[in-house]
mmCIF file of C-alpha atoms in Angstrom:
data_model
loop_
_atom_site.group_PDB
_atom_site.id
_atom_site.type_symbol
_atom_site.label_atom_id
_atom_site.label_comp_id
_atom_site.label_asym_id
_atom_site.label_seq_id
_atom_site.Cartn_x
_atom_site.Cartn_y
_atom_site.Cartn_z
ATOM 1 C CA ALA A 1 2.415 6.630 -9.832
ATOM 2 C CA PRO A 2 5.553 6.712 -11.818
ATOM 3 C CA ALA A 3 6.796 8.656 -14.116
ATOM 4 C CA GLY A 4 5.822 6.738 -17.247
ATOM 5 C CA GLY A 5 2.629 7.949 -16.179
ATOM 6 C CA ALA A 6 0.278 4.691 -16.155
ATOM 7 C CA VAL A 7 -2.192 4.438 -13.047
ATOM 8 C CA GLY A 8 -3.974 1.143 -12.026
ATOM 9 C CA PHE A 9 -7.010 0.574 -10.442
ATOM 10 C CA GLN A 10 -8.525 -2.313 -8.900
ATOM 11 C CA ALA A 11 -11.724 -3.413 -7.992
ATOM 12 C CA ALA A 12 -13.258 -0.894 -10.788
ATOM 13 C CA ILE A 13 -15.694 -2.650 -11.454
ATOM 14 C CA ASP A 14 -17.990 -4.653 -9.023
ATOM 15 C CA LYS A 15 -14.844 -5.453 -7.004
ATOM 16 C CA LYS A 16 -14.039 -8.302 -9.580
ATOM 17 C CA GLU A 17 -11.870 -6.281 -12.421
ATOM 18 C CA PHE A 18 -9.046 -3.771 -12.585
ATOM 19 C CA VAL A 19 -8.181 -1.589 -15.272
ATOM 20 C CA VAL A 20 -4.811 -0.049 -16.116
ATOM 21 C CA LEU A 21 -4.848 3.381 -17.442
ATOM 22 C CA ASN A 22 -2.003 5.291 -19.612
ATOM 23 C CA GLY A 23 -0.871 8.840 -18.940
ATOM 24 C CA ALA A 24 -3.633 9.709 -21.170
ATOM 25 C CA GLY A 25 -6.561 8.297 -19.989
ATOM 26 C CA HIS A 26 -6.606 5.683 -22.496
ATOM 27 C CA GLN A 27 -7.343 1.743 -20.902
ATOM 28 C CA ILE A 28 -4.338 -0.775 -21.953
ATOM 29 C CA LEU A 29 -5.658 -3.771 -19.779
ATOM 30 C CA GLU A 30 -9.034 -5.176 -18.043
ATOM 31 C CA ASP A 31 -8.704 -8.485 -16.108
ATOM 32 C CA TYR A 32 -9.817 -9.951 -13.163
ATOM 33 C CA SER A 33 -9.141 -9.155 -9.718
ATOM 34 C CA GLY A 34 -6.840 -11.495 -7.768
ATOM 35 C CA ARG A 35 -5.536 -11.960 -3.985
ATOM 36 C CA SER A 36 -3.632 -8.779 -3.949
ATOM 37 C CA PRO A 37 -3.209 -5.165 -4.803
ATOM 38 C CA ILE A 38 -1.695 -3.819 -7.917
ATOM 39 C CA ALA A 39 1.901 -3.381 -6.642
ATOM 40 C CA ILE A 40 3.771 -0.719 -9.578
ATOM 41 C CA ASP A 41 7.553 -0.740 -9.777
ATOM 42 C CA GLY A 42 7.607 2.922 -11.703
ATOM 43 C CA ARG A 43 11.664 2.599 -12.392
ATOM 44 C CA ALA A 44 11.202 -0.669 -14.020
ATOM 45 C CA LYS A 45 8.018 0.248 -15.777
ATOM 46 C CA LEU A 46 6.035 -3.212 -14.651
ATOM 47 C CA PHE A 47 3.583 -3.801 -12.217
ATOM 48 C CA GLN A 48 2.470 -7.034 -10.345
ATOM 49 C CA LEU A 49 0.150 -8.903 -8.505
ATOM 50 C CA ILE A 50 -1.364 -12.520 -7.652
ATOM 51 C CA THR A 51 -4.553 -13.770 -9.486
ATOM 52 C CA SER A 52 -7.394 -15.352 -8.158
ATOM 53 C CA THR A 53 -5.710 -18.713 -9.770
ATOM 54 C CA SER A 54 -2.661 -17.907 -7.353
ATOM 55 C CA SER A 55 -0.255 -16.758 -10.447
ATOM 56 C CA TRP A 56 2.037 -14.058 -9.500
ATOM 57 C CA GLU A 57 2.281 -11.790 -12.747
ATOM 58 C CA VAL A 58 4.382 -9.286 -13.770
ATOM 59 C CA ARG A 59 3.334 -6.931 -16.580
ATOM 60 C CA HIS A 60 4.546 -4.186 -18.712
ATOM 61 C CA LEU A 61 3.106 -1.248 -17.789
ATOM 62 C CA SER A 62 3.120 0.464 -21.132
ATOM 63 C CA SER A 63 1.104 -2.453 -22.888
ATOM 64 C CA GLY A 64 -0.129 -4.607 -19.293
ATOM 65 C CA GLU A 65 1.147 -7.375 -21.384
ATOM 66 C CA LEU A 66 2.369 -10.506 -19.169
ATOM 67 C CA ALA A 67 6.543 -10.111 -18.926
ATOM 68 C CA PHE A 68 6.473 -13.526 -16.616
ATOM 69 C CA ARG A 69 4.424 -15.159 -14.305
ATOM 70 C CA ASN A 70 4.819 -17.983 -11.627
ATOM 71 C CA ALA A 71 2.665 -20.294 -10.122
ATOM 72 C CA LEU A 72 2.232 -20.469 -6.364
ATOM 73 C CA PRO A 73 0.648 -23.451 -4.356
ATOM 74 C CA TYR A 74 -1.928 -21.740 -2.154
ATOM 75 C CA ASP A 75 -5.545 -21.485 -2.169
ATOM 76 C CA GLU A 76 -8.109 -18.832 -1.521
ATOM 77 C CA ASN A 77 -7.453 -18.677 2.196
ATOM 78 C CA TYR A 78 -4.156 -16.724 1.132
ATOM 79 C CA SER A 79 -4.683 -12.812 0.672
ATOM 80 C CA TRP A 80 -1.757 -10.957 -0.196
ATOM 81 C CA PRO A 81 -1.813 -7.461 0.766
ATOM 82 C CA VAL A 82 1.781 -6.461 0.360
ATOM 83 C CA LEU A 83 3.880 -7.346 -2.838
ATOM 84 C CA TYR A 84 7.439 -6.318 -2.672
ATOM 85 C CA ARG A 85 10.622 -6.196 -5.529
ATOM 86 C CA ALA A 86 14.083 -5.917 -4.218
ATOM 87 C CA GLY A 87 16.104 -6.585 -7.306
ATOM 88 C CA SER A 88 16.316 -10.029 -8.633
ATOM 89 C CA ARG A 89 14.092 -10.655 -5.165
ATOM 90 C CA MET A 90 10.193 -10.621 -5.240
ATOM 91 C CA LEU A 91 8.817 -11.323 -2.196
ATOM 92 C CA ALA A 92 5.108 -11.306 -1.038
ATOM 93 C CA PHE A 93 3.448 -11.584 2.839
ATOM 94 C CA ALA A 94 0.514 -13.162 2.944
ATOM 95 C CA ASP A 95 -2.345 -13.178 5.679
ATOM 96 C CA ILE A 96 -3.961 -16.838 6.116
ATOM 97 C CA GLN A 97 -7.402 -17.187 6.988
ATOM 98 C CA PRO A 98 -8.248 -20.843 9.043
ATOM 99 C CA ALA A 99 -8.978 -23.350 6.357
ATOM 100 C CA LEU A 100 -12.180 -24.870 8.078
ATOM 101 C CA ARG A 101 -11.903 -27.621 5.472
ATOM 102 C CA HIS A 102 -8.449 -28.572 7.010
ATOM 103 C CA SER A 103 -9.221 -29.856 10.898
ATOM 104 C CA GLY A 104 -5.515 -29.229 11.763
ATOM 105 C CA GLN A 105 -5.832 -25.255 11.245
ATOM 106 C CA ASP A 106 -7.862 -23.892 13.901
ATOM 107 C CA LYS A 107 -6.374 -20.284 13.409
ATOM 108 C CA GLY A 108 -4.944 -18.013 11.084
ATOM 109 C CA SER A 109 -1.509 -17.243 10.424
ATOM 110 C CA SER A 110 0.898 -15.272 7.867
ATOM 111 C CA LEU A 111 3.372 -16.677 5.105
ATOM 112 C CA LEU A 112 6.251 -14.740 3.860
ATOM 113 C CA GLN A 113 6.847 -15.963 0.030
ATOM 114 C CA LEU A 114 10.461 -15.330 -1.609
ATOM 115 C CA ILE A 115 10.967 -16.164 -5.833
ATOM 116 C CA GLU A 116 14.530 -15.413 -7.084
ATOM 117 C CA VAL A 117 14.838 -14.683 -10.963
ATOM 118 C CA GLN A 118 17.862 -15.335 -12.699
ATOM 119 C CA THR A 119 19.025 -12.788 -15.145
ATOM 120 C CA PRO A 120 18.038 -12.346 -18.061
ATOM 121 C CA ILE A 121 14.784 -14.547 -17.249
ATOM 122 C CA GLU A 122 13.737 -17.229 -19.550
ATOM 123 C CA THR A 123 10.077 -18.193 -19.549
ATOM 124 C CA ASP A 124 7.989 -20.872 -21.667
ATOM 125 C CA GLU A 125 4.955 -19.796 -24.241
ATOM 126 C CA SER A 126 2.481 -18.914 -21.294
ATOM 127 C CA LYS A 127 5.522 -17.221 -19.800
ATOM 128 C CA LEU A 128 6.421 -18.880 -16.656
ATOM 129 C CA VAL A 129 9.614 -18.730 -15.435
ATOM 130 C CA ARG A 130 11.476 -21.705 -16.194
ATOM 131 C CA ASN A 131 15.185 -20.709 -14.874
ATOM 132 C CA LEU A 132 14.066 -19.429 -11.199
ATOM 133 C CA ALA A 133 17.140 -19.129 -8.554
ATOM 134 C CA ARG A 134 15.244 -19.677 -5.392
ATOM 135 C CA PHE A 135 11.619 -20.508 -3.922
ATOM 136 C CA GLU A 136 10.952 -20.528 -0.815
ATOM 137 C CA ALA A 137 8.430 -19.723 2.073
ATOM 138 C CA LEU A 138 8.425 -18.896 5.434
ATOM 139 C CA GLN A 139 5.510 -19.780 7.447
ATOM 140 C CA LEU A 140 4.956 -17.342 10.579
ATOM 141 C CA SER A 141 3.244 -18.554 13.508
ATOM 142 C CA VAL A 142 1.452 -15.308 14.413
ATOM 143 C CA GLU A 143 -2.179 -14.126 13.561
ATOM 144 C CA SER A 144 -3.324 -10.932 12.467
ATOM 145 C CA ALA A 145 0.107 -9.766 11.403
ATOM 146 C CA CYS A 146 0.487 -6.351 9.152
ATOM 147 C CA ALA A 147 3.501 -5.772 6.903
ATOM 148 C CA ALA A 148 5.558 -2.866 5.258
ATOM 149 C CA ALA A 149 8.545 -3.100 3.487
ATOM 150 C CA GLN A 150 11.439 -0.792 2.131
ATOM 151 C CA ASN A 151 14.325 -0.991 0.532
ATOM 152 C CA ASP A 152 15.801 -4.488 1.702
ATOM 153 C CA THR A 153 13.578 -4.694 4.590
ATOM 154 C CA ILE A 154 10.239 -5.986 5.668
ATOM 155 C CA ALA A 155 8.835 -5.029 8.876
ATOM 156 C CA ILE A 156 6.007 -7.702 10.098
ATOM 157 C CA ALA A 157 4.061 -6.595 13.049
ATOM 158 C CA ALA A 158 1.376 -9.077 15.426
ATOM 159 C CA ALA A 159 0.437 -8.564 18.713
ATOM 160 C CA GLY A 160 3.479 -8.515 21.206
ATOM 161 C CA VAL A 161 5.988 -9.078 18.599
ATOM 162 C CA LEU A 162 7.880 -7.071 15.455
ATOM 163 C CA ALA A 163 10.151 -9.193 13.369
ATOM 164 C CA LEU A 164 12.436 -7.671 10.766
ATOM 165 C CA PHE A 165 13.915 -9.969 7.595
ATOM 166 C CA ASP A 166 16.092 -8.719 4.652
ATOM 167 C CA SER A 167 15.042 -10.000 1.324
ATOM 168 C CA THR A 168 16.632 -13.069 1.740
ATOM 169 C CA LEU A 169 14.175 -14.004 4.206
ATOM 170 C CA LYS A 170 17.140 -13.656 6.955
ATOM 171 C CA VAL A 171 15.707 -12.667 10.449
ATOM 172 C CA THR A 172 17.442 -9.477 11.253
ATOM 173 C CA ALA A 173 15.477 -8.587 14.476
ATOM 174 C CA ALA A 174 12.767 -10.114 16.250
ATOM 175 C CA LEU A 175 11.677 -7.842 19.510
ATOM 176 C CA SER A 176 8.730 -8.348 21.982
ATOM 177 C CA MET A 177 6.594 -5.448 22.472
ATOM 178 C CA ASP A 178 3.240 -4.376 24.725
ATOM 179 C CA PHE A 179 1.953 -3.206 21.342
ATOM 180 C CA GLU A 180 -1.446 -4.788 19.456
ATOM 181 C CA PRO A 181 -0.821 -3.663 15.974
ATOM 182 C CA LEU A 182 -3.559 -2.866 13.266
ATOM 183 C CA PHE A 183 -1.103 -0.894 10.866
ATOM 184 C CA VAL A 184 2.482 -0.446 10.045
ATOM 185 C CA SER A 185 4.211 2.002 7.363
ATOM 186 C CA MET A 186 7.881 1.957 6.850
ATOM 187 C CA ASP A 187 10.005 5.620 5.822
ATOM 188 C CA GLU A 188 12.658 5.336 2.711
ATOM 189 C CA ALA A 189 15.268 5.635 5.936
ATOM 190 C CA GLY A 190 13.560 2.222 7.464
ATOM 191 C CA TRP A 191 12.180 4.117 10.832
ATOM 192 C CA ILE A 192 8.607 2.074 11.168
ATOM 193 C CA TYR A 193 5.238 3.613 12.436
ATOM 194 C CA LEU A 194 3.132 1.485 14.114
ATOM 195 C CA SER A 195 -0.948 2.085 15.039
ATOM 196 C CA GLY A 196 -2.890 0.321 17.290
ATOM 197 C CA ALA A 197 -3.546 -0.341 21.428
ATOM 198 C CA SER A 198 -0.617 -0.131 23.944
ATOM 199 C CA ASN A 199 -1.579 -1.331 27.482
ATOM 200 C CA ARG A 200 -5.599 -1.346 26.650
ATOM 201 C CA ASN A 201 -4.481 2.471 25.379
ATOM 202 C CA ARG A 202 -5.000 3.614 21.519
ATOM 203 C CA ALA A 203 -1.471 4.911 20.405
ATOM 204 C CA LEU A 204 0.935 5.601 17.669
ATOM 205 C CA TRP A 205 4.961 4.082 17.971
ATOM 206 C CA VAL A 206 7.731 5.183 16.797
ATOM 207 C CA LEU A 207 10.474 2.660 15.796
ATOM 208 C CA ASN A 208 14.315 3.239 14.511
ATOM 209 C CA PRO A 209 15.606 1.050 11.965
ATOM 210 C CA GLN A 210 16.354 -1.271 14.417
ATOM 211 C CA GLY A 211 13.229 -1.883 16.032
ATOM 212 C CA ALA A 212 13.942 0.133 19.537
ATOM 213 C CA ARG A 213 11.102 2.390 20.152
ATOM 214 C CA THR A 214 11.842 6.042 20.188
ATOM 215 C CA ALA A 215 8.551 7.959 20.445
ATOM 216 C CA ALA A 216 4.887 7.641 21.133
ATOM 217 C CA TRP A 217 1.678 9.319 21.216
ATOM 218 C CA THR A 218 -1.610 8.321 23.314
ATOM 219 C CA VAL A 219 -4.385 9.043 21.242
ATOM 220 C CA PRO A 220 -6.938 10.496 23.075
ATOM 221 C CA PRO A 221 -10.970 9.837 23.038
ATOM 222 C CA ASP A 222 -11.772 12.499 20.968
ATOM 223 C CA VAL A 223 -10.096 10.786 18.045
ATOM 224 C CA ALA A 224 -11.625 7.987 16.344
ATOM 225 C CA ASP A 225 -9.839 5.066 14.952
ATOM 226 C CA PRO A 226 -7.509 5.305 11.466
ATOM 227 C CA PHE A 227 -8.912 3.322 8.835
ATOM 228 C CA GLN A 228 -5.764 3.336 6.770
ATOM 229 C CA PRO A 229 -1.739 2.843 7.904
ATOM 230 C CA PRO A 230 0.100 5.973 9.098
ATOM 231 C CA ILE A 231 0.580 8.438 6.311
ATOM 232 C CA LEU A 232 4.214 9.410 6.001
ATOM 233 C CA GLY A 233 4.993 13.103 4.886
ATOM 234 C CA TYR A 234 8.357 13.731 2.879
ATOM 235 C CA ASP A 235 9.196 16.120 5.587
ATOM 236 C CA HIS A 236 8.691 13.227 8.197
ATOM 237 C CA ARG A 237 5.562 14.479 9.934
ATOM 238 C CA VAL A 238 3.171 11.213 10.255
ATOM 239 C CA TYR A 239 -0.821 11.464 9.367
ATOM 240 C CA LEU A 240 -3.292 9.675 10.886
ATOM 241 C CA LEU A 241 -6.894 9.771 8.735
ATOM 242 C CA THR A 242 -9.771 8.252 10.175
ATOM 243 C CA ALA A 243 -13.938 9.042 8.875
ATOM 244 C CA SER A 244 -14.357 12.140 9.923
ATOM 245 C CA GLN A 245 -10.641 13.655 11.253
ATOM 246 C CA LEU A 246 -6.754 14.183 9.513
ATOM 247 C CA VAL A 247 -4.139 13.822 12.973
ATOM 248 C CA ALA A 248 -0.745 15.446 12.114
ATOM 249 C CA LEU A 249 1.558 14.566 14.366
ATOM 250 C CA GLY A 250 5.506 15.812 14.327
ATOM 251 C CA ASP A 251 8.691 12.911 13.694
ATOM 252 C CA ARG A 252 9.247 13.050 17.332
ATOM 253 C CA ALA A 253 4.967 11.586 17.829
ATOM 254 C CA GLU A 254 4.269 15.467 19.328
ATOM 255 C CA LEU A 255 0.281 16.596 18.316
ATOM 256 C CA ARG A 256 0.740 19.259 15.432
ATOM 257 C CA TRP A 257 -3.261 19.660 15.144
ATOM 258 C CA SER A 258 -6.370 17.550 14.795
ATOM 259 C CA LYS A 259 -8.884 18.794 12.053
ATOM 260 C CA PRO A 260 -12.316 17.875 10.998
ATOM 261 C CA VAL A 261 -12.861 16.254 7.433
ATOM 262 C CA PRO A 262 -15.749 18.321 5.719
ATOM 263 C CA GLY A 263 -18.057 15.400 4.209
ATOM 264 C CA GLY A 264 -15.870 12.309 5.770
ATOM 265 C CA ALA A 265 -12.824 10.836 4.601
ATOM 266 C CA LEU A 266 -12.044 7.879 2.237
ATOM 267 C CA GLY A 267 -8.586 8.242 1.720
ATOM 268 C CA ALA A 268 -5.437 10.336 1.843
ATOM 269 C CA GLY A 269 -1.838 10.636 0.223
ATOM 270 C CA VAL A 270 1.454 13.250 0.586
ATOM 271 C CA THR A 271 2.459 15.293 -1.989
ATOM 272 C CA VAL A 272 6.240 16.737 -2.055
ATOM 273 C CA ASP A 273 5.507 20.068 -1.108
ATOM 274 C CA GLY A 274 3.865 19.118 2.256
ATOM 275 C CA ARG A 275 0.407 18.707 1.491
ATOM 276 C CA VAL A 276 -2.481 16.029 2.183
ATOM 277 C CA LEU A 277 -4.591 15.296 -0.298
ATOM 278 C CA VAL A 278 -7.903 14.039 1.172
ATOM 279 C CA SER A 279 -10.844 12.328 -0.848
ATOM 280 C CA ALA A 280 -13.961 13.583 1.284
ATOM 281 C CA ALA A 281 -17.621 12.725 0.067
ATOM 282 C CA ASN A 282 -17.559 14.689 -3.123
ATOM 283 C CA ALA A 283 -14.560 16.650 -2.960
ATOM 284 C CA LEU A 284 -10.874 16.359 -3.264
ATOM 285 C CA LEU A 285 -9.358 18.708 -0.401
ATOM 286 C CA ALA A 286 -5.826 19.927 0.222
ATOM 287 C CA PHE A 287 -4.666 20.325 4.223
ATOM 288 C CA ASP A 288 -1.377 22.357 4.381
ATOM 289 C CA PRO A 289 1.438 22.385 6.789
ATOM 290 C CA SER A 290 -0.706 24.266 9.385
ATOM 291 C CA GLY A 291 -3.938 22.171 8.982
ATOM 292 C CA GLY A 292 -5.991 24.866 6.995
ATOM 293 C CA HIS A 293 -7.569 23.239 3.838
ATOM 294 C CA LYS A 294 -9.047 24.243 0.511
ATOM 295 C CA GLU A 295 -11.058 22.494 -1.805
ATOM 296 C CA LEU A 296 -9.483 21.567 -4.876
ATOM 297 C CA HIS A 297 -12.264 20.236 -6.783
ATOM 298 C CA LYS A 298 -15.503 19.325 -6.397
ATOM 299 C CA PHE A 299 -17.242 16.527 -8.407
ATOM 300 C CA GLU A 300 -20.844 15.824 -9.473
ATOM 301 C CA ASP A 301 -20.411 11.848 -7.865
ATOM 302 C CA ARG A 302 -19.321 10.481 -4.726
ATOM 303 C CA ILE A 303 -15.561 10.045 -4.657
ATOM 304 C CA THR A 304 -14.753 6.333 -4.761
ATOM 305 C CA THR A 305 -10.784 5.904 -4.053
ATOM 306 C CA PRO A 306 -7.936 7.760 -2.392
ATOM 307 C CA PRO A 307 -6.152 9.984 -4.681
ATOM 308 C CA VAL A 308 -3.171 9.426 -6.410
ATOM 309 C CA TYR A 309 -0.491 11.535 -7.043
ATOM 310 C CA THR A 310 1.887 11.359 -9.923
ATOM 311 C CA ALA A 311 5.420 12.122 -10.634
ATOM 312 C CA HIS A 312 4.112 14.469 -12.863
ATOM 313 C CA HIS A 313 2.345 16.322 -10.334
ATOM 314 C CA GLU A 314 -1.192 15.514 -11.642
ATOM 315 C CA ILE A 315 -3.384 13.857 -9.133
ATOM 316 C CA VAL A 316 -5.799 11.239 -10.187
ATOM 317 C CA VAL A 317 -8.853 10.075 -8.508
ATOM 318 C CA GLY A 318 -12.330 7.911 -9.101
ATOM 319 C CA ALA A 319 -15.739 9.290 -8.828
ATOM 320 C CA GLY A 320 -18.961 7.672 -9.597
ATOM 321 C CA ASN A 321 -18.045 5.346 -12.809
ATOM 322 C CA LYS A 322 -14.857 7.559 -13.795
ATOM 323 C CA VAL A 323 -11.371 8.389 -13.659
ATOM 324 C CA TYR A 324 -10.444 11.962 -13.088
ATOM 325 C CA CYS A 325 -6.728 13.212 -14.027
ATOM 326 C CA LEU A 326 -6.671 16.815 -12.455
ATOM 327 C CA LEU A 327 -4.043 18.850 -13.380
ATOM 328 C CA ARG A 328 -1.672 21.214 -11.728
ATOM 329 C CA ARG A 329 -1.681 24.652 -12.809
ATOM 330 C CA ARG A 330 -0.188 26.957 -10.037
ATOM 331 C CA GLY A 331 0.568 25.197 -6.803
ATOM 332 C CA LEU A 332 -2.344 22.810 -5.974
ATOM 333 C CA ALA A 333 -4.816 25.369 -7.790
ATOM 334 C CA PRO A 334 -6.746 25.934 -9.649
ATOM 335 C CA ILE A 335 -7.634 22.529 -10.923
ATOM 336 C CA SER A 336 -8.929 21.199 -13.936
ATOM 337 C CA ALA A 337 -10.286 17.752 -14.710
ATOM 338 C CA SER A 338 -9.826 15.471 -17.364
ATOM 339 C CA SER A 339 -12.205 12.289 -17.159
ATOM 340 C CA ASN A 340 -12.432 8.650 -18.679
ATOM 341 C CA ARG A 341 -14.913 5.868 -18.080
#
């Protein structure tokens, strides 16, 4: 979450709506969920999403008001798991499902969409951008791809291939690999982390910014499949979260520890001081760098969201039908909570 303190929660109401709350917990926007997550740009104090009507919207964090938008020529078969902005360029990665009513499309594929805006942005009365500098899409003939973006690089991984693009859609690297990825993450230096399978063995690969593999870890039988992308620590550790375990790896993909998550895990994130926050059943847990954990707060209801760690060292998490802001006192404990419906 950005320093401005606004937090967006998607699929908050029957998985069909989202709400945006300001730092004081007051709701500033409620709207229908779309085909993408909410992507927050803290520096520009904006957030963006692609709506159910394929409108790419950019809104102000302070008010939720529409800043500008652009229409996309795509139907409901397109879902957009990654939205990314690099200066005047906005990029979106789409996973395309087979369109059964179109006989020529037997398999899913992927797409990169680029919108480049001019400064200042000119819009009509409906906030539709009138002075686009560029509107271009790149179709990718790969199925079940995953993507991550950082700085000026977009990494797209699919079975047997890794492709790197810059924000102009130029291919900077295209590499063959013996890997079937499930998830991809990228750190601030452009290093790439893939979780999936290689030679029928589950594995995590570490690749440098040019796409060359530098380290690998074979997942043992007693570790289940992770259900979210590799979690990257500020100290360059890598964490894998399964339904019942948290696994810590060093920056060379060496195993540091594997610990059970009491009550089962829902989601996790890292803090700047090297801890991992885990939403588990009805408790928020903090794992330290050595693998020990403590309970930061226990809720009456089950937790419904991964934890969000803000620039003000607050923790925002959903439980039941409420959103809680956990306030830091000393370190990460004790924690006091305020809530909003």
